[in-house]
Tab-separated table of C-alpha atoms in Angstrom:
chain	number	residue	atom	x	y	z
A	180	UNK	CA	0.000	0.000	0.000
A	181	UNK	CA	1.264	3.475	-0.873
A	182	UNK	CA	1.832	5.932	1.952
A	183	UNK	CA	0.616	9.516	1.606
A	184	UNK	CA	4.215	10.712	1.441
A	185	UNK	CA	4.890	8.324	-1.438
A	186	UNK	CA	1.889	9.617	-3.366
A	187	UNK	CA	2.854	13.247	-2.693
A	188	UNK	CA	6.417	12.594	-3.839
A	189	UNK	CA	5.114	10.916	-7.007
A	190	UNK	CA	2.825	13.891	-7.720
A	191	UNK	CA	5.708	16.309	-7.174
A	192	UNK	CA	7.899	14.378	-9.609
A	193	UNK	CA	5.162	14.342	-12.245
A	194	UNK	CA	4.596	18.073	-11.803
A	195	UNK	CA	8.322	18.678	-12.196
A	196	UNK	CA	8.354	16.712	-15.448
A	197	UNK	CA	5.393	18.571	-16.890
A	198	UNK	CA	6.730	22.023	-15.948
A	199	UNK	CA	10.343	21.235	-16.786
A	200	UNK	CA	11.678	23.596	-19.447
A	201	UNK	CA	12.198	21.329	-22.459
A	202	UNK	CA	13.066	22.247	-26.009
A	203	UNK	CA	10.083	23.837	-27.727
A	204	UNK	CA	7.987	22.113	-30.366
A	205	UNK	CA	8.505	25.152	-32.575
A	206	UNK	CA	12.282	24.665	-32.520
A	207	UNK	CA	11.994	20.928	-33.194
A	208	UNK	CA	9.683	21.576	-36.133
A	209	UNK	CA	11.973	24.305	-37.455
A	210	UNK	CA	14.912	21.922	-37.290
A	211	UNK	CA	13.155	19.391	-39.518
A	212	UNK	CA	13.431	21.743	-42.503
A	213	UNK	CA	16.154	21.408	-45.113
A	214	UNK	CA	18.226	24.275	-46.457
A	215	UNK	CA	16.861	24.273	-50.006
A	216	UNK	CA	18.876	27.307	-51.120
A	217	UNK	CA	22.106	25.603	-50.103
A	218	UNK	CA	21.067	22.478	-51.993
A	219	UNK	CA	20.822	24.468	-55.223
A	220	UNK	CA	24.241	25.979	-54.534
A	221	UNK	CA	25.619	22.494	-53.906
A	222	UNK	CA	24.357	21.295	-57.289
A	223	UNK	CA	25.861	24.353	-58.954
A	224	UNK	CA	29.175	23.704	-57.183
A	225	UNK	CA	29.237	20.111	-58.431
A	226	UNK	CA	28.436	21.149	-61.995
A	227	UNK	CA	31.004	23.963	-62.121
A	228	UNK	CA	33.721	21.840	-60.568
A	229	UNK	CA	33.039	18.996	-63.025
A	230	UNK	CA	33.245	21.416	-65.960
A	231	UNK	CA	36.527	22.842	-64.670
A	232	UNK	CA	38.011	19.367	-64.235
A	233	UNK	CA	36.981	18.431	-67.769
A	234	UNK	CA	38.479	21.653	-69.097
A	235	UNK	CA	41.730	20.951	-67.256
A	236	UNK	CA	41.875	17.410	-68.615
A	237	UNK	CA	43.273	15.909	-65.375
A	238	UNK	CA	46.788	17.227	-65.866
A	239	UNK	CA	49.785	14.972	-65.549
A	240	UNK	CA	48.064	11.609	-66.007
A	241	UNK	CA	48.060	9.113	-68.846
A	242	UNK	CA	45.642	9.538	-71.729
A	243	UNK	CA	42.410	7.590	-71.738
A	244	UNK	CA	41.591	8.138	-68.073
A	245	UNK	CA	37.855	8.788	-67.721
A	246	UNK	CA	35.952	10.166	-64.760
A	247	UNK	CA	32.545	11.306	-63.515
A	248	UNK	CA	31.629	13.569	-60.606
A	249	UNK	CA	28.866	12.832	-58.101
A	250	UNK	CA	27.382	15.088	-55.457
A	251	UNK	CA	27.580	13.208	-52.187
A	252	UNK	CA	26.798	13.495	-48.483
A	253	UNK	CA	23.980	15.425	-46.828
A	254	UNK	CA	23.388	17.660	-49.850
A	255	UNK	CA	22.784	14.660	-52.121
A	256	UNK	CA	20.751	12.810	-49.490
A	257	UNK	CA	18.701	15.951	-48.588
A	258	UNK	CA	19.596	15.708	-44.899
A	259	UNK	CA	21.524	18.988	-44.795
A	260	UNK	CA	20.956	21.593	-42.095
A	261	UNK	CA	22.055	25.192	-41.624
A	262	UNK	CA	25.847	25.467	-41.680
A	263	UNK	CA	26.286	21.950	-43.079
A	264	UNK	CA	29.731	22.895	-44.301
A	265	UNK	CA	31.468	22.073	-47.558
A	266	UNK	CA	29.913	20.076	-50.364
A	267	UNK	CA	31.148	16.482	-50.700
A	268	UNK	CA	31.929	15.629	-54.324
A	269	UNK	CA	33.210	12.288	-55.580
A	270	UNK	CA	35.444	12.226	-58.647
A	271	UNK	CA	35.132	8.615	-59.753
A	272	UNK	CA	37.529	7.092	-62.240
A	273	UNK	CA	35.264	5.191	-64.641
A	274	UNK	CA	37.639	3.490	-67.089
A	275	UNK	CA	38.578	0.821	-64.507
A	276	UNK	CA	37.502	-0.603	-61.157
A	277	UNK	CA	38.639	-2.503	-58.069
A	278	UNK	CA	36.685	-5.527	-56.884
A	279	UNK	CA	36.051	-8.028	-54.107
A	280	UNK	CA	35.938	-11.553	-55.547
A	281	UNK	CA	36.035	-13.384	-52.187
A	282	UNK	CA	32.564	-14.887	-52.775
A	283	UNK	CA	33.274	-15.821	-56.402
A	284	UNK	CA	37.030	-16.377	-56.857
A	285	UNK	CA	36.469	-17.935	-60.291
A	286	UNK	CA	35.340	-14.553	-61.619
A	287	UNK	CA	38.670	-12.893	-60.856
A	288	UNK	CA	40.382	-13.993	-64.043
A	289	UNK	CA	37.681	-12.689	-66.380
A	290	UNK	CA	36.602	-9.535	-64.499
A	291	UNK	CA	39.644	-8.131	-62.699
A	292	UNK	CA	41.621	-5.236	-64.262
A	293	UNK	CA	45.219	-5.891	-65.234
A	294	UNK	CA	46.899	-3.117	-63.247
A	295	UNK	CA	47.402	-2.585	-59.526
A	296	UNK	CA	44.260	-0.757	-58.291
A	297	UNK	CA	46.060	1.366	-55.702
A	298	UNK	CA	48.447	2.601	-58.382
A	299	UNK	CA	45.512	3.474	-60.630
A	300	UNK	CA	43.882	5.378	-57.774
A	301	UNK	CA	47.062	7.328	-56.954
A	302	UNK	CA	47.444	8.294	-60.617
A	303	UNK	CA	43.857	9.496	-60.658
A	304	UNK	CA	44.117	11.375	-57.347
A	305	UNK	CA	47.286	13.151	-58.480
A	306	UNK	CA	45.583	14.228	-61.694
A	307	UNK	CA	42.570	15.610	-59.829
A	308	UNK	CA	44.821	17.440	-57.363
A	309	UNK	CA	47.002	19.049	-60.052
A	310	UNK	CA	43.993	20.096	-62.121
A	311	UNK	CA	42.259	21.707	-59.154
A	312	UNK	CA	45.442	23.632	-58.381
A	313	UNK	CA	45.672	24.822	-61.989
A	314	UNK	CA	41.996	25.832	-62.120
A	315	UNK	CA	41.607	27.504	-58.708
A	316	UNK	CA	45.159	28.361	-57.602
A	317	UNK	CA	47.449	26.464	-55.267
A	318	UNK	CA	46.515	28.647	-52.262
A	319	UNK	CA	42.890	27.560	-52.553
A	320	UNK	CA	43.619	23.825	-52.630
A	321	UNK	CA	44.629	21.681	-49.669
A	322	UNK	CA	45.128	17.925	-49.818
A	323	UNK	CA	43.821	16.157	-46.726
A	324	UNK	CA	43.791	12.562	-45.580
A	325	UNK	CA	40.569	11.636	-47.390
A	326	UNK	CA	39.635	14.653	-49.496
A	327	UNK	CA	41.048	17.588	-51.419
A	328	UNK	CA	39.636	20.794	-49.949
A	329	UNK	CA	38.666	23.482	-52.441
A	330	UNK	CA	38.037	26.961	-51.027
A	331	UNK	CA	37.588	29.348	-53.937
A	332	UNK	CA	35.395	32.383	-54.566
A	333	UNK	CA	34.833	30.987	-58.059
A	334	UNK	CA	32.544	28.283	-56.613
A	335	UNK	CA	29.192	28.874	-54.857
A	336	UNK	CA	30.256	26.693	-51.904
A	337	UNK	CA	33.488	25.184	-50.620
A	338	UNK	CA	34.013	21.567	-51.662
A	339	UNK	CA	35.626	18.427	-50.264
A	340	UNK	CA	36.652	16.527	-53.396
A	341	UNK	CA	37.236	12.778	-53.014
A	342	UNK	CA	39.042	11.050	-55.906
A	343	UNK	CA	38.124	7.351	-56.009
A	344	UNK	CA	37.781	4.256	-58.165
A	345	UNK	CA	34.679	2.285	-58.945
A	346	UNK	CA	34.317	-0.684	-56.612
A	347	UNK	CA	32.401	-3.897	-57.189
A	348	UNK	CA	31.529	-6.554	-54.645
A	349	UNK	CA	30.700	-9.689	-56.603
A	350	UNK	CA	28.115	-12.154	-55.299
A	351	UNK	CA	27.795	-15.890	-55.899
A	352	UNK	CA	24.062	-15.779	-56.669
A	353	UNK	CA	24.480	-14.903	-60.355
A	354	UNK	CA	27.561	-14.730	-62.587
A	355	UNK	CA	28.689	-11.128	-62.845
A	356	UNK	CA	26.152	-9.878	-60.272
A	357	UNK	CA	27.733	-7.247	-58.050
A	358	UNK	CA	27.114	-4.360	-55.648
A	359	UNK	CA	28.468	-1.029	-56.903
A	360	UNK	CA	30.532	1.166	-54.613
A	361	UNK	CA	33.648	3.307	-54.424
A	362	UNK	CA	37.148	2.758	-53.052
A	363	UNK	CA	40.121	4.982	-52.276
A	364	UNK	CA	43.310	4.861	-50.227
A	365	UNK	CA	44.561	7.288	-47.573
A	366	UNK	CA	48.222	8.409	-47.586
A	367	UNK	CA	49.116	5.723	-45.011
A	368	UNK	CA	47.739	3.000	-47.290
A	369	UNK	CA	44.410	2.435	-45.549
A	370	UNK	CA	41.777	1.242	-48.030
A	371	UNK	CA	38.336	2.798	-47.618
A	372	UNK	CA	35.274	1.230	-49.246
A	373	UNK	CA	31.787	2.680	-49.290
A	374	UNK	CA	28.501	2.201	-51.111
A	375	UNK	CA	27.014	5.693	-51.601
A	376	UNK	CA	24.354	4.624	-54.097
A	377	UNK	CA	22.980	1.938	-51.768
A	378	UNK	CA	23.231	4.404	-48.846
A	379	UNK	CA	21.040	6.838	-50.761
A	380	UNK	CA	18.549	4.140	-51.798
A	381	UNK	CA	18.194	2.838	-48.238
A	382	UNK	CA	17.718	6.390	-46.927
A	383	UNK	CA	14.844	6.876	-49.371
A	384	UNK	CA	13.315	3.567	-48.292
A	385	UNK	CA	13.574	4.393	-44.585
A	386	UNK	CA	11.905	7.710	-45.322
A	387	UNK	CA	9.030	5.865	-46.988
A	388	UNK	CA	8.772	3.301	-44.168
A	389	UNK	CA	8.489	6.113	-41.586
A	390	UNK	CA	5.800	8.179	-43.332
A	391	UNK	CA	8.352	10.737	-44.478
A	392	UNK	CA	9.751	11.331	-40.972
A	393	UNK	CA	13.201	9.771	-41.351
A	394	UNK	CA	15.094	12.569	-43.119
A	395	UNK	CA	13.443	15.411	-41.154
A	396	UNK	CA	14.314	13.565	-37.928
A	397	UNK	CA	17.936	13.209	-39.031
A	398	UNK	CA	17.990	16.997	-39.406
A	399	UNK	CA	16.764	17.387	-35.811
A	400	UNK	CA	19.598	15.237	-34.483
A	401	UNK	CA	22.171	16.984	-36.668
A	402	UNK	CA	20.973	20.274	-35.189
A	403	UNK	CA	21.357	18.722	-31.740
A	404	UNK	CA	24.964	17.927	-32.680
A	405	UNK	CA	25.681	21.428	-34.006
A	406	UNK	CA	24.236	23.116	-30.917
A	407	UNK	CA	26.030	20.756	-28.531
A	408	UNK	CA	29.303	21.460	-30.339
A	409	UNK	CA	28.718	25.220	-30.173
A	410	UNK	CA	28.040	24.922	-26.433
A	411	UNK	CA	31.195	22.866	-25.885
A	412	UNK	CA	29.290	19.783	-24.706
A	413	UNK	CA	30.871	17.581	-27.398
A	414	UNK	CA	33.539	17.854	-30.079
A	415	UNK	CA	31.936	18.198	-33.501
A	416	UNK	CA	34.399	15.819	-35.141
A	417	UNK	CA	33.413	13.118	-32.636
A	418	UNK	CA	29.855	13.019	-34.003
A	419	UNK	CA	30.115	13.243	-37.779
A	420	UNK	CA	26.920	13.875	-39.743
A	421	UNK	CA	27.355	10.566	-41.568
A	422	UNK	CA	27.518	8.674	-38.261
A	423	UNK	CA	24.399	10.383	-36.919
A	424	UNK	CA	22.526	9.470	-40.087
A	425	UNK	CA	23.643	5.854	-39.766
A	426	UNK	CA	22.802	5.778	-36.046
A	427	UNK	CA	19.167	6.670	-36.712
A	428	UNK	CA	18.909	4.056	-39.465
A	429	UNK	CA	19.120	1.451	-36.669
A	430	UNK	CA	16.165	2.841	-34.712
A	431	UNK	CA	12.838	1.024	-35.081
A	432	UNK	CA	10.918	2.503	-38.003
A	433	UNK	CA	7.741	2.525	-35.888
A	434	UNK	CA	9.450	4.895	-33.458
A	435	UNK	CA	10.491	7.332	-36.182
A	436	UNK	CA	7.058	7.067	-37.831
A	437	UNK	CA	5.321	8.620	-34.802
A	438	UNK	CA	3.408	11.741	-35.802
A	439	UNK	CA	3.873	13.641	-32.549
A	440	UNK	CA	7.324	15.184	-32.730
A	441	UNK	CA	7.964	14.960	-28.971
A	442	UNK	CA	6.881	11.304	-28.818
A	443	UNK	CA	9.166	10.618	-31.747
A	444	UNK	CA	12.287	12.320	-30.361
A	445	UNK	CA	11.775	10.929	-26.854
A	446	UNK	CA	11.171	7.436	-28.234
A	447	UNK	CA	14.381	7.612	-30.276
A	448	UNK	CA	16.380	8.809	-27.272
A	449	UNK	CA	14.886	6.038	-25.100
A	450	UNK	CA	15.851	3.410	-27.658
A	451	UNK	CA	19.362	4.771	-28.205
A	452	UNK	CA	20.014	5.071	-24.463
A	453	UNK	CA	18.953	1.466	-23.925
A	454	UNK	CA	21.182	0.230	-26.750
A	455	UNK	CA	24.083	2.396	-25.550
A	456	UNK	CA	24.259	0.343	-22.351
A	457	UNK	CA	25.037	-2.690	-24.533
A	458	UNK	CA	27.400	-0.767	-26.849
A	459	UNK	CA	24.854	-0.510	-29.674
A	460	UNK	CA	24.749	-4.230	-30.609
A	461	UNK	CA	24.577	-5.115	-34.309
A	462	UNK	CA	24.346	-1.486	-35.455
A	463	UNK	CA	25.315	-1.055	-39.108
A	464	UNK	CA	25.826	1.915	-41.398
A	465	UNK	CA	22.764	2.995	-43.353
A	466	UNK	CA	23.490	0.814	-46.381
A	467	UNK	CA	23.828	-2.216	-44.111
A	468	UNK	CA	27.069	-3.520	-45.629
A	469	UNK	CA	29.422	-2.613	-42.756
A	470	UNK	CA	29.286	-2.334	-38.928
A	471	UNK	CA	28.803	1.220	-37.675
A	472	UNK	CA	31.061	0.825	-34.623
A	473	UNK	CA	34.658	-0.331	-34.462
A	474	UNK	CA	38.281	0.740	-34.633
A	475	UNK	CA	38.520	1.470	-38.355
A	476	UNK	CA	38.764	5.058	-39.597
A	477	UNK	CA	35.351	4.656	-41.254
A	478	UNK	CA	33.681	3.529	-38.002
A	479	UNK	CA	32.321	5.411	-34.977
A	480	UNK	CA	33.749	5.076	-31.506
A	481	UNK	CA	31.134	3.719	-29.076
A	482	UNK	CA	32.074	6.179	-26.336
A	483	UNK	CA	31.693	9.141	-28.681
A	484	UNK	CA	28.270	7.912	-29.746
A	485	UNK	CA	27.220	7.331	-26.139
A	486	UNK	CA	28.338	10.857	-25.219
A	487	UNK	CA	26.329	12.293	-28.103
A	488	UNK	CA	23.155	10.475	-27.017
A	489	UNK	CA	23.637	11.501	-23.370
A	490	UNK	CA	24.185	15.155	-24.216
A	491	UNK	CA	21.316	15.165	-26.717
A	492	UNK	CA	18.977	13.966	-23.966
A	493	UNK	CA	20.273	16.585	-21.537
A	494	UNK	CA	19.886	19.358	-24.088
A	495	UNK	CA	16.391	18.185	-25.040
A	496	UNK	CA	15.230	18.284	-21.432
A	497	UNK	CA	16.968	21.481	-20.355
A	498	UNK	CA	16.901	23.842	-23.346
């Protein structure tokens, strides 16, 4: 049987929860919106950069090298928010590819290119780098670990340009059947593989499964990240936009499909907090082909993800 003091304490706690200053619905709804103007600028940046690369002819590389550019990241996936940063642009070498034949080793002889793939990538990356320098000036180009940063007044937005090769993961189900992706190498020789097309397709599917709530909800959590970083609660680089997008792809679609925006955000935080206690078991990236958490450079650190979820909850309840 409850004592009167127990009931009074319960009532006090409930009153505290209902009067507690939480983030407003208006702010949550505002954060679901995409920056459409920036998306147009991102498309213009991709187009202008592609034209300039074609005009430059990828200086210093052998003839016959072919390439295509592809807008990538939050601008391509329409999950961008205010101050999303530079545009991610892939420059994919299309006259060759690298492949994984581990499931179908017999295909290697008939499908594999003749030359060393890392050499072909380095040739391509050097050509992209030299051409960007020639087109925009050496002071406006900086070569990083994964991308070439372009910061020029000639482009609508700054760009992170990623030279890469086509990648194919062959399956045993049908001869020649494969998953398309990209691959590139960092200066220390680390090979990085991703599947941007499948990532985009799965994002569209999740959005459909959740009654159109998935991408707007990603924008809410990216805004959480930006505000937390501005307030010094977390380091921005410890909660990359890509990781946040992948994190939410592991939440139950029924939770994200909730119409009430508070029920939705609170349900997501409840689910993530519960999974954080078990180090986010079986979480994958959005395309489902790789684990989200681990020690690789393309994976998220569990402690950084746990800190993001903890601080997001605190901000939600105290803003």
